[in-house]
Coordinates of C-alpha atoms in Angstrom, one line a residue:
L283 CA 159.4 114.2 170.0
D284 CA 158.1 112.4 173.1
A285 CA 155.5 109.7 172.3
A286 CA 156.3 107.1 174.9
D287 CA 153.5 105.0 176.5
N288 CA 150.9 105.8 173.8
E289 CA 150.2 102.4 172.3
V290 CA 151.6 103.6 169.0
A291 CA 151.4 100.7 166.5
E292 CA 153.2 102.1 163.5
L293 CA 155.9 104.7 162.8
G294 CA 155.6 105.9 159.2
A295 CA 158.4 106.5 156.7
D296 CA 157.3 110.2 156.6
I297 CA 159.3 110.7 159.8
A298 CA 162.2 111.4 157.5
A299 CA 160.4 114.6 156.6
L300 CA 161.4 116.0 160.0
P301 CA 164.8 117.5 159.3
A302 CA 165.1 119.2 162.7
L303 CA 164.3 116.1 164.8
K304 CA 167.1 115.5 167.3
S305 CA 165.5 113.3 170.0
L306 CA 162.8 110.6 169.6
D307 CA 161.2 108.7 172.5
V308 CA 158.7 106.0 171.4
A309 CA 159.3 103.6 174.3
N310 CA 156.6 101.2 175.6
N311 CA 154.4 101.3 172.5
Q312 CA 153.1 98.6 170.2
L313 CA 155.7 99.0 167.4
R314 CA 156.5 95.8 165.6
E315 CA 158.9 97.3 163.1
L316 CA 161.1 100.5 162.8
P317 CA 161.2 102.2 159.4
S318 CA 164.6 102.4 157.7
A319 CA 163.6 106.1 157.0
L320 CA 164.7 106.9 160.5
A321 CA 168.3 106.7 159.3
D322 CA 167.4 109.6 156.9
C323 CA 166.7 112.0 159.8
P324 CA 169.9 114.2 159.5
R325 CA 170.0 115.4 163.1
L326 CA 168.6 112.5 165.0
K327 CA 171.1 111.8 167.8
E328 CA 169.0 110.2 170.6
A329 CA 166.3 107.6 170.3
N330 CA 164.5 105.4 172.8
F331 CA 162.7 102.3 171.3
R332 CA 162.7 100.1 174.4
G333 CA 159.6 98.2 175.5
N334 CA 158.2 97.5 172.0
P335 CA 157.3 94.0 170.7
L336 CA 159.7 94.2 167.7
R337 CA 159.7 91.3 165.3
D338 CA 163.4 91.6 164.6
K339 CA 164.9 90.0 167.7
R340 CA 168.3 91.2 166.9
L341 CA 167.0 94.8 166.6
E342 CA 165.2 94.3 169.9
K343 CA 168.6 93.4 171.6
M344 CA 170.2 96.4 170.0
V345 CA 167.6 98.9 171.2
N346 CA 168.1 97.6 174.8
G347 CA 171.9 97.9 174.7
C348 CA 173.3 99.9 171.8
Q349 CA 173.7 103.6 171.0
T350 CA 171.4 105.3 168.6
K351 CA 174.1 105.6 165.9
A352 CA 174.5 101.8 165.7
I353 CA 170.7 101.3 165.5
L354 CA 170.3 103.8 162.7
E355 CA 173.2 102.1 160.8
Y356 CA 171.5 98.8 161.2
L357 CA 168.2 100.3 159.8
R358 CA 170.1 101.9 157.0
A359 CA 171.6 98.5 156.0
G360 CA 168.1 97.2 155.6
G361 CA 167.0 96.1 159.0
R362 CA 165.2 92.8 159.6
G363 CA 168.4 90.9 160.3
K364 CA 170.5 92.8 157.7
G365 CA 173.0 94.7 159.7
K366 CA 176.6 95.2 158.4
A367 CA 177.7 91.7 158.9
E368 CA 174.5 90.2 157.5
S369 CA 174.6 92.6 154.6
A370 CA 178.2 91.6 153.8
R371 CA 177.3 87.9 153.9
E372 CA 174.4 88.5 151.5
E373 CA 176.7 90.4 149.2
V374 CA 179.1 87.4 149.2
R375 CA 176.2 85.0 148.5
K376 CA 175.0 87.3 145.6
K377 CA 178.5 87.2 144.0
K378 CA 178.6 83.4 144.3
R379 CA 175.2 83.2 142.6
E380 CA 176.3 85.5 139.8
K381 CA 179.5 83.4 139.3
Q382 CA 177.5 80.2 139.2
Q383 CA 175.1 81.7 136.7
K384 CA 178.0 82.6 134.4
K385 CA 179.5 79.1 134.8
D386 CA 176.1 77.6 133.9
G387 CA 175.9 79.8 130.9
G388 CA 173.2 82.1 132.3
D389 CA 175.4 85.2 131.7
G390 CA 178.5 84.1 129.9
E391 CA 178.9 87.3 127.8
Q392 CA 181.8 88.7 129.8
D393 CA 183.5 85.3 129.9
E394 CA 183.2 85.2 126.1
V395 CA 184.7 88.7 125.7
E396 CA 187.6 87.7 127.9
E397 CA 188.1 84.5 126.1
A398 CA 188.0 86.2 122.7
S399 CA 190.7 88.6 123.8
R400 CA 193.1 85.7 124.6
L401 CA 195.5 84.2 122.2
L402 CA 194.6 80.8 120.8
V403 CA 197.0 77.9 120.1
K404 CA 195.7 74.4 119.1
V405 CA 198.0 71.5 119.9
L406 CA 198.3 68.7 117.2
H407 CA 199.3 65.6 119.0
V408 CA 201.8 63.1 117.6
S409 CA 199.1 60.5 117.4
E410 CA 196.9 62.8 115.2
N411 CA 199.8 63.9 113.0
P412 CA 200.3 61.8 109.8
A413 CA 203.9 62.9 109.5
P414 CA 205.2 63.9 112.9
L415 CA 208.7 65.4 113.0
V416 CA 211.3 63.5 115.1
V417 CA 214.7 64.6 116.4
K418 CA 217.2 61.9 117.2
V419 CA 219.9 62.8 119.9
S420 CA 223.4 61.3 119.7
P421 CA 225.0 60.2 123.0
G422 CA 227.9 62.6 122.6
V423 CA 225.8 65.8 123.3
K424 CA 225.6 64.8 126.9
D425 CA 229.0 66.2 127.6
V426 CA 228.7 69.3 125.4
R427 CA 225.1 70.7 125.3
P428 CA 222.7 68.0 126.5
F429 CA 219.2 69.5 126.4
I430 CA 217.1 70.2 123.4
V431 CA 213.3 70.9 123.0
C432 CA 211.6 71.3 119.6
C433 CA 208.2 71.9 118.1
V434 CA 206.4 73.1 115.0
L435 CA 204.3 76.3 114.9
K436 CA 202.0 76.7 111.8
G437 CA 200.0 79.6 110.6
V438 CA 202.2 82.6 111.3
N439 CA 202.0 85.7 109.1
L440 CA 205.4 87.4 108.5
K441 CA 204.6 89.0 105.2
P442 CA 203.0 92.4 105.9
G443 CA 205.0 95.5 106.8
N444 CA 207.6 95.0 109.5
A445 CA 206.3 91.7 110.8
L446 CA 209.5 89.7 110.0
K447 CA 211.7 92.4 111.5
R448 CA 209.6 92.4 114.7
F449 CA 209.8 88.6 114.9
L450 CA 213.6 88.7 114.6
S451 CA 213.9 91.5 117.1
M452 CA 211.7 89.6 119.6
Q453 CA 214.0 86.6 119.3
T454 CA 217.1 88.8 120.0
K455 CA 215.4 90.3 123.0
L456 CA 214.6 86.8 124.4
H457 CA 218.2 85.9 123.9
E458 CA 219.2 88.9 126.0
D459 CA 216.6 88.5 128.7
I460 CA 215.2 85.0 129.5
C461 CA 218.1 83.3 127.8
E462 CA 220.5 85.5 129.8
R463 CA 222.6 86.4 126.8
R464 CA 222.5 82.8 125.5
T465 CA 224.4 81.5 128.6
V466 CA 221.4 79.4 129.8
A467 CA 219.6 78.7 126.5
T468 CA 219.7 79.5 122.8
I469 CA 216.8 79.8 120.4
A470 CA 216.8 78.8 116.8
T471 CA 213.9 79.4 114.4
H472 CA 213.7 77.7 110.9
D473 CA 211.4 77.7 107.9
L474 CA 209.7 74.3 108.2
Q475 CA 209.4 74.0 104.5
L476 CA 213.2 74.1 104.2
V477 CA 213.8 71.6 106.9
K478 CA 214.6 68.1 105.6
A479 CA 213.6 65.6 108.2
P480 CA 214.5 63.4 110.1
L481 CA 216.9 65.6 112.2
T482 CA 219.8 64.6 114.3
Y483 CA 221.2 66.5 117.3
D484 CA 224.8 65.6 117.2
I485 CA 228.4 66.8 117.9
Q486 CA 231.2 67.4 115.5
P487 CA 234.9 68.5 115.9
P488 CA 235.5 72.2 115.1
D489 CA 237.6 71.4 112.1
E490 CA 234.9 69.0 110.6
L491 CA 231.7 70.9 111.4
K492 CA 230.6 72.9 108.3
I493 CA 227.8 75.3 108.1
V494 CA 226.5 78.1 105.8
P495 CA 225.9 80.8 108.5
L496 CA 223.2 83.4 108.1
G497 CA 224.4 85.9 105.5
R498 CA 227.8 84.1 104.9
K499 CA 229.3 81.4 102.7
E500 CA 230.0 77.8 103.9
I501 CA 232.7 77.7 106.5
K502 CA 234.2 75.3 109.1
A503 CA 233.2 76.0 112.7
K504 CA 236.8 76.7 113.8
D505 CA 237.3 79.1 111.0
L506 CA 234.0 80.8 111.7
L507 CA 234.9 81.4 115.3
R508 CA 238.4 82.7 114.3
Q509 CA 236.7 85.0 111.8
L510 CA 234.2 86.2 114.4
H511 CA 237.0 86.8 117.0
L512 CA 238.9 89.0 114.5
E513 CA 235.7 90.9 113.6
A514 CA 235.0 91.4 117.3
E515 CA 238.5 92.8 117.9
E516 CA 238.3 95.1 114.9
Q517 CA 234.9 96.3 116.0
R518 CA 236.2 97.0 119.5
K519 CA 239.1 99.0 118.2
Q520 CA 237.0 101.1 115.8
K521 CA 234.4 101.9 118.4
K522 CA 237.0 102.2 121.2
R523 CA 234.8 100.1 123.5
Q524 CA 235.6 97.3 125.8
N525 CA 232.3 95.5 125.1
V526 CA 231.5 93.7 121.8
S527 CA 228.1 93.2 120.2
G528 CA 226.2 90.8 118.0
L529 CA 227.4 87.1 117.7
H530 CA 230.7 88.1 119.1
K531 CA 229.3 88.2 122.7
Y532 CA 228.7 84.4 122.6
L533 CA 232.0 83.1 121.3
Q534 CA 233.4 82.4 124.8
L535 CA 230.6 79.9 125.4
L536 CA 232.5 77.4 123.3
D537 CA 235.9 78.0 124.8
G538 CA 237.7 74.7 125.6
K539 CA 235.2 72.4 123.8
D540 CA 236.7 69.5 121.8
N541 CA 233.3 69.1 120.0
Y542 CA 230.6 71.5 119.0
P543 CA 226.8 70.8 119.1
C544 CA 224.9 70.9 115.9
L545 CA 221.5 70.0 114.4
V546 CA 221.9 68.1 111.2
D547 CA 219.2 67.4 108.6
A548 CA 218.5 64.3 106.5
E549 CA 220.9 65.5 103.8
G550 CA 223.7 65.9 106.3
A551 CA 223.6 69.7 106.3
V552 CA 224.1 71.5 109.6
I553 CA 221.1 73.8 110.0
S554 CA 221.9 75.0 113.5
F555 CA 225.1 75.6 115.4
P556 CA 224.1 76.6 119.0
P557 CA 224.8 79.0 120.6
I558 CA 226.4 80.8 117.6
T559 CA 224.2 80.8 114.5
N560 CA 221.5 79.1 112.3
S561 CA 222.0 78.1 108.7
E562 CA 221.1 80.2 105.6
K563 CA 219.6 77.0 104.3
T564 CA 216.5 77.2 106.6
K565 CA 216.4 81.0 107.0
I566 CA 213.0 82.5 107.7
R567 CA 211.6 84.8 105.1
K568 CA 208.5 87.0 104.7
E569 CA 206.8 84.1 102.9
T570 CA 207.4 81.7 105.7
R571 CA 204.1 80.4 107.3
D572 CA 205.3 77.4 109.3
L573 CA 208.1 77.5 111.8
F574 CA 210.4 74.8 113.2
L575 CA 211.4 76.0 116.7
E576 CA 214.4 74.8 118.6
V577 CA 215.7 75.6 122.1
T578 CA 219.0 74.1 123.4
S579 CA 220.7 74.5 126.8
N580 CA 223.6 73.1 128.8
T581 CA 221.8 74.0 132.0
S582 CA 218.5 72.1 132.2
L583 CA 215.6 70.7 130.3
Q584 CA 213.1 72.9 132.2
I585 CA 214.9 76.0 131.1
C586 CA 214.4 74.9 127.5
K587 CA 210.7 74.4 128.1
D588 CA 210.3 77.8 129.8
V589 CA 212.0 79.6 127.0
M590 CA 209.9 77.7 124.4
D591 CA 206.7 78.6 126.3
T592 CA 207.7 82.3 126.1
L593 CA 208.8 82.1 122.4
I594 CA 205.4 80.6 121.5
L595 CA 203.5 83.3 123.5
K596 CA 205.5 86.1 121.9
T597 CA 205.1 84.7 118.4
A598 CA 201.3 84.5 119.0
E599 CA 201.2 88.1 120.3
L600 CA 203.1 89.3 117.2
N601 CA 200.9 87.4 114.9
R602 CA 197.8 88.9 116.4
F603 CA 199.4 92.4 116.3
T604 CA 200.1 91.9 112.5
L605 CA 196.5 90.8 111.9
E606 CA 194.9 93.6 113.9
N607 CA 197.1 96.4 112.3
K608 CA 196.7 95.0 108.8
E609 CA 200.0 96.4 107.6
G610 CA 200.7 97.0 103.9
S611 CA 201.8 94.5 101.3
G612 CA 199.0 92.0 102.0
S613 CA 196.1 91.9 99.6
D614 CA 192.5 91.4 100.8
T615 CA 192.6 88.0 99.2
E616 CA 195.6 87.0 101.3
L617 CA 193.9 88.3 104.4
D618 CA 190.8 86.3 103.6
A619 CA 192.9 83.2 103.2
L620 CA 194.6 83.9 106.5
C621 CA 191.5 84.5 108.6
G622 CA 189.2 82.0 107.0
P623 CA 186.0 82.4 104.9
G624 CA 183.3 84.8 106.1
S625 CA 185.4 86.4 108.9
L626 CA 188.2 89.0 109.0
E627 CA 188.3 89.1 112.8
P628 CA 191.9 88.9 114.0
G629 CA 192.8 85.9 115.9
N630 CA 189.7 83.9 115.0
L631 CA 191.9 81.0 113.8
P632 CA 194.3 79.6 116.3
L633 CA 198.0 78.9 115.5
V634 CA 198.6 75.1 115.3
L635 CA 201.4 73.8 117.5
E636 CA 202.6 70.4 116.5
Q637 CA 204.3 68.1 119.0
V638 CA 207.8 67.0 118.3
R639 CA 209.4 64.0 119.8
V640 CA 213.1 64.0 120.8
V641 CA 214.4 60.4 121.1
D642 CA 217.7 58.7 121.7
T643 CA 219.5 56.5 119.1
D644 CA 217.4 53.5 120.1
G645 CA 214.2 55.4 119.6
N646 CA 213.4 55.8 123.3
L647 CA 211.5 59.0 124.1
K648 CA 213.6 61.7 125.9
V649 CA 211.2 64.6 125.7
L650 CA 207.9 65.4 124.0
Y651 CA 206.9 69.1 123.6
P652 CA 204.4 70.4 124.3
S653 CA 203.3 67.8 126.9
K654 CA 200.2 68.2 129.1
T655 CA 202.2 70.2 131.7
D656 CA 203.9 72.5 129.2
L657 CA 202.8 76.1 128.5
A658 CA 201.6 76.5 132.1
T659 CA 204.0 79.5 132.6
V660 CA 202.0 81.5 130.0
S661 CA 198.5 80.1 130.6
S662 CA 197.1 83.4 131.8
L663 CA 197.7 84.9 128.4
L664 CA 197.4 81.9 126.1
T665 CA 194.4 79.6 125.6
V666 CA 195.7 76.2 124.6
I667 CA 193.3 73.9 122.8
R668 CA 194.6 70.4 123.5

């Protein structure tokens, strides 16, 4: 189509209805705009738009120096200053506007959905707690197992189905993985209702430290370790294996120690003997709703905190799983009490995480968990209400 030098003032969008158009010459006319429909001409390969008073100065430069393909792409993108680059910038600006609208509450629906899917934990600060739990640390632990972090987690539901079994399995897995088979840290979980505060993190000689280990009768620490060693050897012979399992894997962690670490309650009973065992006295049961959590290490305080962060996250995940699956043995009344009046939506009520202070014998603060900087390692999955 040759229509140069004809004082053509307008090129209509109907030009796209010319499927066989291969070449178009509309040079030296009065065209002020070029229709984007030109880009819809399937066979158009050559076009001459020079000599027209185009409003779009960028387009004017393009028709004087660019190939037809580039001009058509420009028109396809919208023309009038909306080439590829400009179109991309506009897209970025559009996304920024949408983000700002969500932030301002204009369209927060998606944010609400994402927030609702996250796990909630509310922190109860020591200053807000009428009876905060305190752990006193004796100077002797410095040379044995110096680091300890504790907290209280309220509102767990271990009663339905296999909830308790899953919780204990999760703890075992953490000991294998993040705790590196208890070589860098050890977790102890207790039923808070059975813990007699205040607590003391102390050391005792092997022949004086007495504990009622999980599933056993009261025994001295040295006798317990001897018994466990014999069991390990017997187990190894029976199964004809070099490796041992269970508690027996951790016995070497106390080799050569003149004193053993222990957590002692207000009645003088040892409730924890890391890294070996907890006490039957504070054993977690299906009815347990509130937990006292303890992580000890001979490596670093930060490792204790990282392990505790993960323990809280995994407990929250299991708690939500239990609620969502509504396993047997829990009545509707129990579920109502758990979720709160008027709502059976899982996870509506956050778990309550109470701060616990660890102090020296003079009452000076050694560590407070969780502090403002704690739980950062799990912040992408856990919403902490402080």
